[in-house]
mmCIF file of C-alpha atoms in Angstrom:
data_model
loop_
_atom_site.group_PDB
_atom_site.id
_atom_site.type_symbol
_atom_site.label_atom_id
_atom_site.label_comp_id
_atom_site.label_asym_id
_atom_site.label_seq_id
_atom_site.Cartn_x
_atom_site.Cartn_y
_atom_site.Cartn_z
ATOM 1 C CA UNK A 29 2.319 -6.080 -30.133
ATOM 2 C CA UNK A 30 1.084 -2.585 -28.341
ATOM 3 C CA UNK A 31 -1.926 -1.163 -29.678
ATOM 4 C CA UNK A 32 -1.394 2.521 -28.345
ATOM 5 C CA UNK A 33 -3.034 5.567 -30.227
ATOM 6 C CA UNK A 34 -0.143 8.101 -29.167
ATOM 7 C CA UNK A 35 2.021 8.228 -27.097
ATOM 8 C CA UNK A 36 3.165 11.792 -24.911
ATOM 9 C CA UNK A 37 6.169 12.506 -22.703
ATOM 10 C CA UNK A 38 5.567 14.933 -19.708
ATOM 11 C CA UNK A 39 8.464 17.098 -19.337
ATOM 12 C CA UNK A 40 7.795 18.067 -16.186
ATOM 13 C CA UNK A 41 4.900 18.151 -13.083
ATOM 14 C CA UNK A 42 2.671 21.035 -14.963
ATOM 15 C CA UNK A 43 3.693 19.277 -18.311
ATOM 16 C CA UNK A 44 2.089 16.332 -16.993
ATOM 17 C CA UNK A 45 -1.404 18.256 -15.698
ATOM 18 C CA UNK A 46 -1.112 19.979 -19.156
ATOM 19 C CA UNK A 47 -1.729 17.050 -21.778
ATOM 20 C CA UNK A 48 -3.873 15.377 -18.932
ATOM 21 C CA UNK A 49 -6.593 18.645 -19.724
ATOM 22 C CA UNK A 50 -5.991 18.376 -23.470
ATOM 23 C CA UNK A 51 -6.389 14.395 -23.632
ATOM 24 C CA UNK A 52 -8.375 13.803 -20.754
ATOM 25 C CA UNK A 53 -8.946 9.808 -22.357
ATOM 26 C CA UNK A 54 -4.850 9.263 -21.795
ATOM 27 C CA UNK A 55 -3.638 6.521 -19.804
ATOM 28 C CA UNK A 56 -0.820 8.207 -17.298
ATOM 29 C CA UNK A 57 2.021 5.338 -17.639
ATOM 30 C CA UNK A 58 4.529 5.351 -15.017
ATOM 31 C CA UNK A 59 6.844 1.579 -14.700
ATOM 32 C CA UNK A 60 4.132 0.375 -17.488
ATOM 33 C CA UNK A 61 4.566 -2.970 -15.258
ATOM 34 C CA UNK A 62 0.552 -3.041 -15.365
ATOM 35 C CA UNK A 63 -0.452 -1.063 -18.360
ATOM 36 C CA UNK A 64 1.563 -2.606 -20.709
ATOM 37 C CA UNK A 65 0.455 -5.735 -20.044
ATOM 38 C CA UNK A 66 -2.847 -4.477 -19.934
ATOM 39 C CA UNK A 67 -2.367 -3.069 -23.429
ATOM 40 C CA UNK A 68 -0.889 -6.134 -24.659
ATOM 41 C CA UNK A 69 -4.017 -8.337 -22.900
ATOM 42 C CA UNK A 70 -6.490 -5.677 -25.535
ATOM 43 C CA UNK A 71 -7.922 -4.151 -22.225
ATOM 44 C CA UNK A 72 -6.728 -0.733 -23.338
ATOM 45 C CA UNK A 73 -5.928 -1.659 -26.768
ATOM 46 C CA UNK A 74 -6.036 1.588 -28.873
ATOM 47 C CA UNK A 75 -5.249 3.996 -25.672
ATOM 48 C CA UNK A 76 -3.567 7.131 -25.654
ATOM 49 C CA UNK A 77 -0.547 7.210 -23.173
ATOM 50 C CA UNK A 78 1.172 10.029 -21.239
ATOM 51 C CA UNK A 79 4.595 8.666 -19.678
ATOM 52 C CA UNK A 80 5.528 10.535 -16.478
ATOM 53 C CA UNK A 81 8.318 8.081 -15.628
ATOM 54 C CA UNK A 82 10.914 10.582 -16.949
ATOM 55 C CA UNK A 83 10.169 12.549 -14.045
ATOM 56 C CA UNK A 84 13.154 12.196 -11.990
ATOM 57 C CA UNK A 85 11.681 15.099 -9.121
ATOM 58 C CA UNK A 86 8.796 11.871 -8.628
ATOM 59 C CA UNK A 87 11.233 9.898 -7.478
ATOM 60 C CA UNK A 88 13.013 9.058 -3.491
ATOM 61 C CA UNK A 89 12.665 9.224 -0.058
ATOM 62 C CA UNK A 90 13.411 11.617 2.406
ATOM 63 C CA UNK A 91 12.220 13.385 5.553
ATOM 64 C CA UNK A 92 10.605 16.501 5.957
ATOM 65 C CA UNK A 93 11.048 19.055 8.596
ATOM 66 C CA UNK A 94 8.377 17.962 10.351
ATOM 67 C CA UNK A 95 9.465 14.372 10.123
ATOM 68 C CA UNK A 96 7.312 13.068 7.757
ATOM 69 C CA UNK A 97 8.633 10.551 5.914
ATOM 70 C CA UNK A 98 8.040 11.736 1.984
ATOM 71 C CA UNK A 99 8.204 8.945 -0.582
ATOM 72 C CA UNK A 100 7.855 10.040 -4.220
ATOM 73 C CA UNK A 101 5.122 8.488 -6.337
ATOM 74 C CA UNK A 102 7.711 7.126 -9.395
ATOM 75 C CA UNK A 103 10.384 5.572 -6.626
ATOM 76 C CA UNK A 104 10.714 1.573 -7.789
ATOM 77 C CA UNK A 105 10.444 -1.009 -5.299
ATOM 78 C CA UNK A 106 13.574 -2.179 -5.166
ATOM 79 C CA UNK A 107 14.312 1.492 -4.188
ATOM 80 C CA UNK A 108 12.162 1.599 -1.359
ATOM 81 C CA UNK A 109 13.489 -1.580 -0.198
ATOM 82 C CA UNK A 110 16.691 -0.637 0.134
ATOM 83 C CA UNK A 111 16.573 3.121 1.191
ATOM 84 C CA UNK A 112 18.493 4.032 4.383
ATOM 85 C CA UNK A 113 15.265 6.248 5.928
ATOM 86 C CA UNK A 114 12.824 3.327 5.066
ATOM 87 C CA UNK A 115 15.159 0.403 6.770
ATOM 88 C CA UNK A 116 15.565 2.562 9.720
ATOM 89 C CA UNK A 117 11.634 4.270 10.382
ATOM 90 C CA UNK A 118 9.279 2.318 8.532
ATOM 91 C CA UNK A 119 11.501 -1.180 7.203
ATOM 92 C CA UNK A 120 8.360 -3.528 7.231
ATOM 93 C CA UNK A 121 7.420 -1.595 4.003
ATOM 94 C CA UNK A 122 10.588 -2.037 2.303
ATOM 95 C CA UNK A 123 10.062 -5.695 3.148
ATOM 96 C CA UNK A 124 5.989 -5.382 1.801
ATOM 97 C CA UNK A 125 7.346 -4.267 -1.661
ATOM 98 C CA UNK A 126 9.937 -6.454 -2.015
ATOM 99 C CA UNK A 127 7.413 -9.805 -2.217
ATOM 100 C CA UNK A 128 5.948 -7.774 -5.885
ATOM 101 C CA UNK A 129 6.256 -9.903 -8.152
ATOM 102 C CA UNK A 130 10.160 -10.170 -9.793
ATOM 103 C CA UNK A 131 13.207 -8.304 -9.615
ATOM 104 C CA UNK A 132 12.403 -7.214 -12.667
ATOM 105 C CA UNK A 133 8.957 -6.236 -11.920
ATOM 106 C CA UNK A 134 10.120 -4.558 -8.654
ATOM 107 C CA UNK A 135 12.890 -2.215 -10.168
ATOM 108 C CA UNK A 136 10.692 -0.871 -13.373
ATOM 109 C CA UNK A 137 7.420 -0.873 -10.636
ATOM 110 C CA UNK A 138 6.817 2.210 -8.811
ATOM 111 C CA UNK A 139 4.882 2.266 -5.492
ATOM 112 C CA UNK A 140 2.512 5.721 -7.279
ATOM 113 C CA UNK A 141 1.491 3.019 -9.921
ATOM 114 C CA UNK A 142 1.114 0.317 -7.276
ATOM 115 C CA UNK A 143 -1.763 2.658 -5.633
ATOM 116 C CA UNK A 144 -3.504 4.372 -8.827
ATOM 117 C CA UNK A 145 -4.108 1.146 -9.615
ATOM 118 C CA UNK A 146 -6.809 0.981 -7.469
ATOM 119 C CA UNK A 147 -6.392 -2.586 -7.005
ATOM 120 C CA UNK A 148 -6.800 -4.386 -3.205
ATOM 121 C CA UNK A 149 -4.309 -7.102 -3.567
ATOM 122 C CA UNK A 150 -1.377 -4.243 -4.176
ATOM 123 C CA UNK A 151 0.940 -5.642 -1.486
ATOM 124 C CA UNK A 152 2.223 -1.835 -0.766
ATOM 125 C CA UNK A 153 -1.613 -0.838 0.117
ATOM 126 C CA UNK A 154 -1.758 -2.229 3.289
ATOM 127 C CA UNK A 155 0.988 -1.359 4.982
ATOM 128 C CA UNK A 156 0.351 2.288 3.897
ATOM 129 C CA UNK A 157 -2.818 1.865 5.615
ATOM 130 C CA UNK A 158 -1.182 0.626 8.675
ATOM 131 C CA UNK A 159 0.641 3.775 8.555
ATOM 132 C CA UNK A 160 -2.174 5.925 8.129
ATOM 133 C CA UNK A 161 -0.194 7.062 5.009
ATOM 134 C CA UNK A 162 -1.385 10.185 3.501
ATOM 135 C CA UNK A 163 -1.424 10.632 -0.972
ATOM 136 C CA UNK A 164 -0.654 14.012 -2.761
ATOM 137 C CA UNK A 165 -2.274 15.285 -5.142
ATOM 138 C CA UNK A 166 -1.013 17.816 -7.719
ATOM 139 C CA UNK A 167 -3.212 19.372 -9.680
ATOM 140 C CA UNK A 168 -3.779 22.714 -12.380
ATOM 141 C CA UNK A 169 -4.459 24.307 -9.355
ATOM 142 C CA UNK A 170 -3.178 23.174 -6.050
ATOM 143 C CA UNK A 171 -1.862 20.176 -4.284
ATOM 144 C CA UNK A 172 -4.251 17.931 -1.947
ATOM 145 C CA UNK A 173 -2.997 15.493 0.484
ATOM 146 C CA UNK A 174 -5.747 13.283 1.285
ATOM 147 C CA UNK A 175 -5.653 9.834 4.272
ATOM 148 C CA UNK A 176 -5.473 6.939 1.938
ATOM 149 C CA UNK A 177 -9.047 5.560 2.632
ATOM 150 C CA UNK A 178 -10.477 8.033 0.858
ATOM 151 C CA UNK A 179 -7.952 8.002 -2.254
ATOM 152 C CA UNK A 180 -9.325 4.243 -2.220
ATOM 153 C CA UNK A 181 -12.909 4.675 -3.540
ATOM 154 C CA UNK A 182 -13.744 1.488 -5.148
ATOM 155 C CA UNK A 183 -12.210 -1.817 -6.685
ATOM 156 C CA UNK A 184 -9.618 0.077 -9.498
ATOM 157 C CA UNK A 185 -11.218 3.085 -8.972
ATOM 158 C CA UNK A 186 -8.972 5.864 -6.749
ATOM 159 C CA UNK A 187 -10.178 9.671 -6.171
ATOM 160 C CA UNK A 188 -8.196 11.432 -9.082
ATOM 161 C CA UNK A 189 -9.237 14.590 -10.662
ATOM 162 C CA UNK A 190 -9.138 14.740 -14.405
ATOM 163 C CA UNK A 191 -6.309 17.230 -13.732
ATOM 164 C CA UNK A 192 -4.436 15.397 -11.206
ATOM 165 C CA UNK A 193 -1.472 12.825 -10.628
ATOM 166 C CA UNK A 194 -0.265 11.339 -7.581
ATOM 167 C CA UNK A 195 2.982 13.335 -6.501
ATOM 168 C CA UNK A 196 4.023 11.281 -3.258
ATOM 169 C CA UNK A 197 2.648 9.771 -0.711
ATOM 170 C CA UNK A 198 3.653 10.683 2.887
ATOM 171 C CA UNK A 199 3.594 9.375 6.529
ATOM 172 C CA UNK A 200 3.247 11.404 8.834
ATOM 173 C CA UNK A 201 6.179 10.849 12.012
ATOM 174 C CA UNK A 202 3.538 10.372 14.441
ATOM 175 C CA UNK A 203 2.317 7.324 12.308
ATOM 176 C CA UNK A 204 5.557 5.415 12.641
ATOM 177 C CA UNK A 205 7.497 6.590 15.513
ATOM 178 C CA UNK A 206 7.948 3.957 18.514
ATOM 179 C CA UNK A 207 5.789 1.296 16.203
ATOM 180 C CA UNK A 208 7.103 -1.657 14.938
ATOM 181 C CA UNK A 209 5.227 -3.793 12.054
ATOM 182 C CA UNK A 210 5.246 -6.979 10.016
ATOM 183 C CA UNK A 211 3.061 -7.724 6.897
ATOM 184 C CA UNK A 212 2.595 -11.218 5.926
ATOM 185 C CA UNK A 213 1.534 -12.193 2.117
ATOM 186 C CA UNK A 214 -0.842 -15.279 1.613
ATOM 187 C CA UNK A 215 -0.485 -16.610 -1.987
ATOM 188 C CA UNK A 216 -0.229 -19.855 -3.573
ATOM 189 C CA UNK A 217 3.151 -19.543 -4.799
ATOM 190 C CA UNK A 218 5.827 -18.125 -2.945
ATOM 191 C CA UNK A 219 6.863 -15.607 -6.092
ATOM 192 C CA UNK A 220 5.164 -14.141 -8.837
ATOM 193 C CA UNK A 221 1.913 -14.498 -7.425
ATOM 194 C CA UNK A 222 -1.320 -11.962 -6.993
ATOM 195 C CA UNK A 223 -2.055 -11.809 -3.027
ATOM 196 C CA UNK A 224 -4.702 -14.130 -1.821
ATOM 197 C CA UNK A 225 -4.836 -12.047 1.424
ATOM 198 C CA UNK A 226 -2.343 -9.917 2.992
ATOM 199 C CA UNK A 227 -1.897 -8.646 6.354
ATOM 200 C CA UNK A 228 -0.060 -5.666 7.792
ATOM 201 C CA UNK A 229 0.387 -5.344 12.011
ATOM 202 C CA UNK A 230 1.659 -1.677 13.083
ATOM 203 C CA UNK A 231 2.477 -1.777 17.160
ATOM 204 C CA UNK A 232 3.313 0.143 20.052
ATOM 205 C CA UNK A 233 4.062 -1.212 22.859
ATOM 206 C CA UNK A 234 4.492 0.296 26.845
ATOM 207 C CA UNK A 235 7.822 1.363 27.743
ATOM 208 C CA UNK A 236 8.202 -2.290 30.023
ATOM 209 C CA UNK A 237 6.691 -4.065 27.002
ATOM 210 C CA UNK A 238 3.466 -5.522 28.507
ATOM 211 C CA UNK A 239 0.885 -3.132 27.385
ATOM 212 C CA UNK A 240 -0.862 -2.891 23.845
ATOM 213 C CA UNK A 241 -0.393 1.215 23.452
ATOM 214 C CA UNK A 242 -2.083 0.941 20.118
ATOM 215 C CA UNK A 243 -1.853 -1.529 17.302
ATOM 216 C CA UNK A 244 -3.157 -0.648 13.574
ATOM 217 C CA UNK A 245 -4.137 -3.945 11.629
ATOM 218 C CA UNK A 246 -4.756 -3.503 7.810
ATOM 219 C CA UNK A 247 -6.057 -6.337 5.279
ATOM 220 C CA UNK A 248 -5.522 -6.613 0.995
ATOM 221 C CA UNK A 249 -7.776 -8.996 -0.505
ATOM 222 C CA UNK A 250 -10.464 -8.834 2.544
ATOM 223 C CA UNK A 251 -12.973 -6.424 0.615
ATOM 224 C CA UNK A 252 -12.938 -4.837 -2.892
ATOM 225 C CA UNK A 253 -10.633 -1.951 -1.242
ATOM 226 C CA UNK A 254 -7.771 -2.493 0.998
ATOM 227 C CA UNK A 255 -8.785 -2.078 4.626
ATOM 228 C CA UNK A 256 -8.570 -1.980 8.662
ATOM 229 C CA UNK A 257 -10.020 -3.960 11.288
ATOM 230 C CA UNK A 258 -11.029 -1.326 13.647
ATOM 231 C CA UNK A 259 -12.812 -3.689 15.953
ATOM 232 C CA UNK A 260 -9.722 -5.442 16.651
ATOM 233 C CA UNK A 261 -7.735 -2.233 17.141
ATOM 234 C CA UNK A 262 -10.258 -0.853 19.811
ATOM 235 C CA UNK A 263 -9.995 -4.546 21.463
ATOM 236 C CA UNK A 264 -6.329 -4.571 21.862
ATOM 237 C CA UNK A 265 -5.808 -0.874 22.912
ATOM 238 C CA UNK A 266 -4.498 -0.872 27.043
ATOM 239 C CA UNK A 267 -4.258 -5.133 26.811
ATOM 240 C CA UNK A 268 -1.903 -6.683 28.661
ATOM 241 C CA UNK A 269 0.891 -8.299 25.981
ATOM 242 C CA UNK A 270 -0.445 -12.226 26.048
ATOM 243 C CA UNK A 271 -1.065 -15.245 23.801
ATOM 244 C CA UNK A 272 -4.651 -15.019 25.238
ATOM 245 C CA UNK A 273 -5.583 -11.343 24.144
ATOM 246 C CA UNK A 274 -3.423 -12.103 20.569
ATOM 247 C CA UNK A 275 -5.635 -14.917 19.971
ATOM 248 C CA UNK A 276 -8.621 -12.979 20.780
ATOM 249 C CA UNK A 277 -7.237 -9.896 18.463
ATOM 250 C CA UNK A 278 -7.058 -12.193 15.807
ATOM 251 C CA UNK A 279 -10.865 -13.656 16.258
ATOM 252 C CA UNK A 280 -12.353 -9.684 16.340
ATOM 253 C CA UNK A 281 -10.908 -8.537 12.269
ATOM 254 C CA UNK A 282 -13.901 -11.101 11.718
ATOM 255 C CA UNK A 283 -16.481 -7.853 11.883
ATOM 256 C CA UNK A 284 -15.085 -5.737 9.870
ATOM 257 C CA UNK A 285 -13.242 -7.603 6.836
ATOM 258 C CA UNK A 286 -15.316 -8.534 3.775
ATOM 259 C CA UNK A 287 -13.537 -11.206 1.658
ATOM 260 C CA UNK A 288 -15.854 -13.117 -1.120
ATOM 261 C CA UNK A 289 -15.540 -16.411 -2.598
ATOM 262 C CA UNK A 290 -13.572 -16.125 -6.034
ATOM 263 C CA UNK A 291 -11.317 -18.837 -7.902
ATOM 264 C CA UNK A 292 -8.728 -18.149 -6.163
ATOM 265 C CA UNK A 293 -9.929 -18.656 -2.716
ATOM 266 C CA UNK A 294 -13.396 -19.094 -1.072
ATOM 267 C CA UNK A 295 -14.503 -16.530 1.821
ATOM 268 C CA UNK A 296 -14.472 -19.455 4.257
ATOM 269 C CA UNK A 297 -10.624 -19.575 3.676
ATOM 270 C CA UNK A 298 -9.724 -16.083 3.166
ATOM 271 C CA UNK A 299 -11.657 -15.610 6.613
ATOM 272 C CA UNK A 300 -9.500 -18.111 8.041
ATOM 273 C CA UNK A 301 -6.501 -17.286 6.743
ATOM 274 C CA UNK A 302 -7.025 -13.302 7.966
ATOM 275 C CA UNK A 303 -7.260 -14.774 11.678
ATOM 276 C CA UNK A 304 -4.343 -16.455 11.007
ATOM 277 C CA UNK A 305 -2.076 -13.720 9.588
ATOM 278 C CA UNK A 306 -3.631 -11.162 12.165
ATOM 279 C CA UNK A 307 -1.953 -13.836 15.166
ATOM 280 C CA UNK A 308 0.881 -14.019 13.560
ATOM 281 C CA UNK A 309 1.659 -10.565 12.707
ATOM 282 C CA UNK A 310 1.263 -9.590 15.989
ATOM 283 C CA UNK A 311 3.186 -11.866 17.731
ATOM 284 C CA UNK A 312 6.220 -11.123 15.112
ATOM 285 C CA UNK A 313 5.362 -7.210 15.614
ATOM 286 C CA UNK A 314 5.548 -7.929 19.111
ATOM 287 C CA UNK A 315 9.259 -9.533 18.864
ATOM 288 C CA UNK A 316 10.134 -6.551 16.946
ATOM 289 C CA UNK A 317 9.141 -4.036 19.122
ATOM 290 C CA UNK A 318 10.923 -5.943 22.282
ATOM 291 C CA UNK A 319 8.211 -7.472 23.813
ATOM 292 C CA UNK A 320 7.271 -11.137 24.382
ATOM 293 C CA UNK A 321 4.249 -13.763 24.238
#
């Protein structure tokens, strides 16, 4: 059923790094909720494997000293949804992970895997870019933390070294303090279903609630990496809270998203729909955050 060469169990971190140098070919395998079934599919029939999900010092949430909010690269979904520091900081990405696919899928999946895939419809990607979400990087050497644009380097292609793996991925308290967000997920089928395009609104309101203090918009599925709408973002900065300026926010992500026609939607819809899920995320960001429109 699997076609898989060998198969090696890291032990620990540096265990890890170490049969990454001496089989530099391997396949790191975390959940497995995408390799597996890759394997299965005879995309990476014949692959060597190197399984870091016993790694148990991968995995949680918690906050560093500096506030940060530290989420380890082998937690599960389901874990992220329903961790105490997530619901109370940063909850709209407990509720982002929680539309992956099945239960199933979502307590075996781990948000580390969800990223290294490379993959623009990941439903976690987004929202980390709405957080300006930072990854780690543990190598033979030394640890980089890198802003997740440039982790993102192509469709399936992230910026790993060949002696590398994705430790955690962090948010800095800055990022998330006095913002409230909402991500909305476009797909045909309400479960089990890859996004068609998804939308993640990060805001910050005025202390009276009827100023834009910044807003951070991020699209999956709107170019062959996830992305933000930094036109809009500039637009809405020091705007007055209104249906007016929302509907003009929404309008503006037109210059700088890049969707393409594909089976499962053309670019005339996927442009449409990122309007649409740009509106209503803010309005429902808004609510959150105490204001009205």
């Amino acid at each position: 059923m699997y076609d898989i060469k060998a198969l090696y169990e890291a032990e620990s971190v540096e265990d890890a790094i170490k049969l990454r140098l001496e089989h530099p070919d391997a396949q790191i395998l975390a959940g497995g909720s995408d390799v597996l079934v890759q394997i299965r599919e005879g995309k990476r029939a014949g692959k060597e494997l190197i399984s870091i999900y016993m790694l148990d010092e991968l995995r949680g949430v918690s906050l560093d000293s500096d506030g940060a909010i530290r989420i380890g690269s082998l937690t599960s979904f389901s874990h992220i949804t329903k961790n105490e520091i997530i619901k109370k900081y940063i909850n709209v990405l407990g509720e982002a992970v929680d539309m992956v696919g099945s239960p199933q899928i979502r307590n075996i999946g781990t948000i580390g895997g969800n990223t290294c895939n490379g993959v623009t419809s990941a439903d976690s990607a987004s929202t980390l870019y709405a957080f300006d979400a930072l990854i780690e990087l543990t190598g033979s050497n030394k640890k980089r933390v890198i802003p997740i644009p440039d982790f993102y380097i192509w469709a399936g292609k992230v910026d790993i070294k060949p002696d590398e793996i994705q430790t955690a991925i962090i948010i800095p308290k800055e990022k998330y303090e006095g913002y409230h967000g909402h991500y909305i997920k476009y797909a045909m089928r309400n479960a089990l279903d890859i996004t068609t395009t998804g939308c993640s609104v990060n805001v910050k309101l005025s202390e009276d609630k009827k100023t834009f203090i910044d807003v951070r918009i991020a699209y999956g599925v709107a170019g062959p990496v996830p992305m933000r709408a930094k036109t809009a973002e500039n637009f809405i900065k020091g705007k007055e809270v209104s249906e007016e300026v929302a509907l003009q926010f929404s309008k503006e992500v037109l210059d700088d998203i890049k969707p393409r026609d594909s089976w499962r939607a053309s670019k005339a819809l996927r442009q449409h729909i990122a309007c649409e899920l740009a509106y209503r995320a803010l309005k429902e960001a808004v609510k959150l955050s105490g204001g009205e429109m």
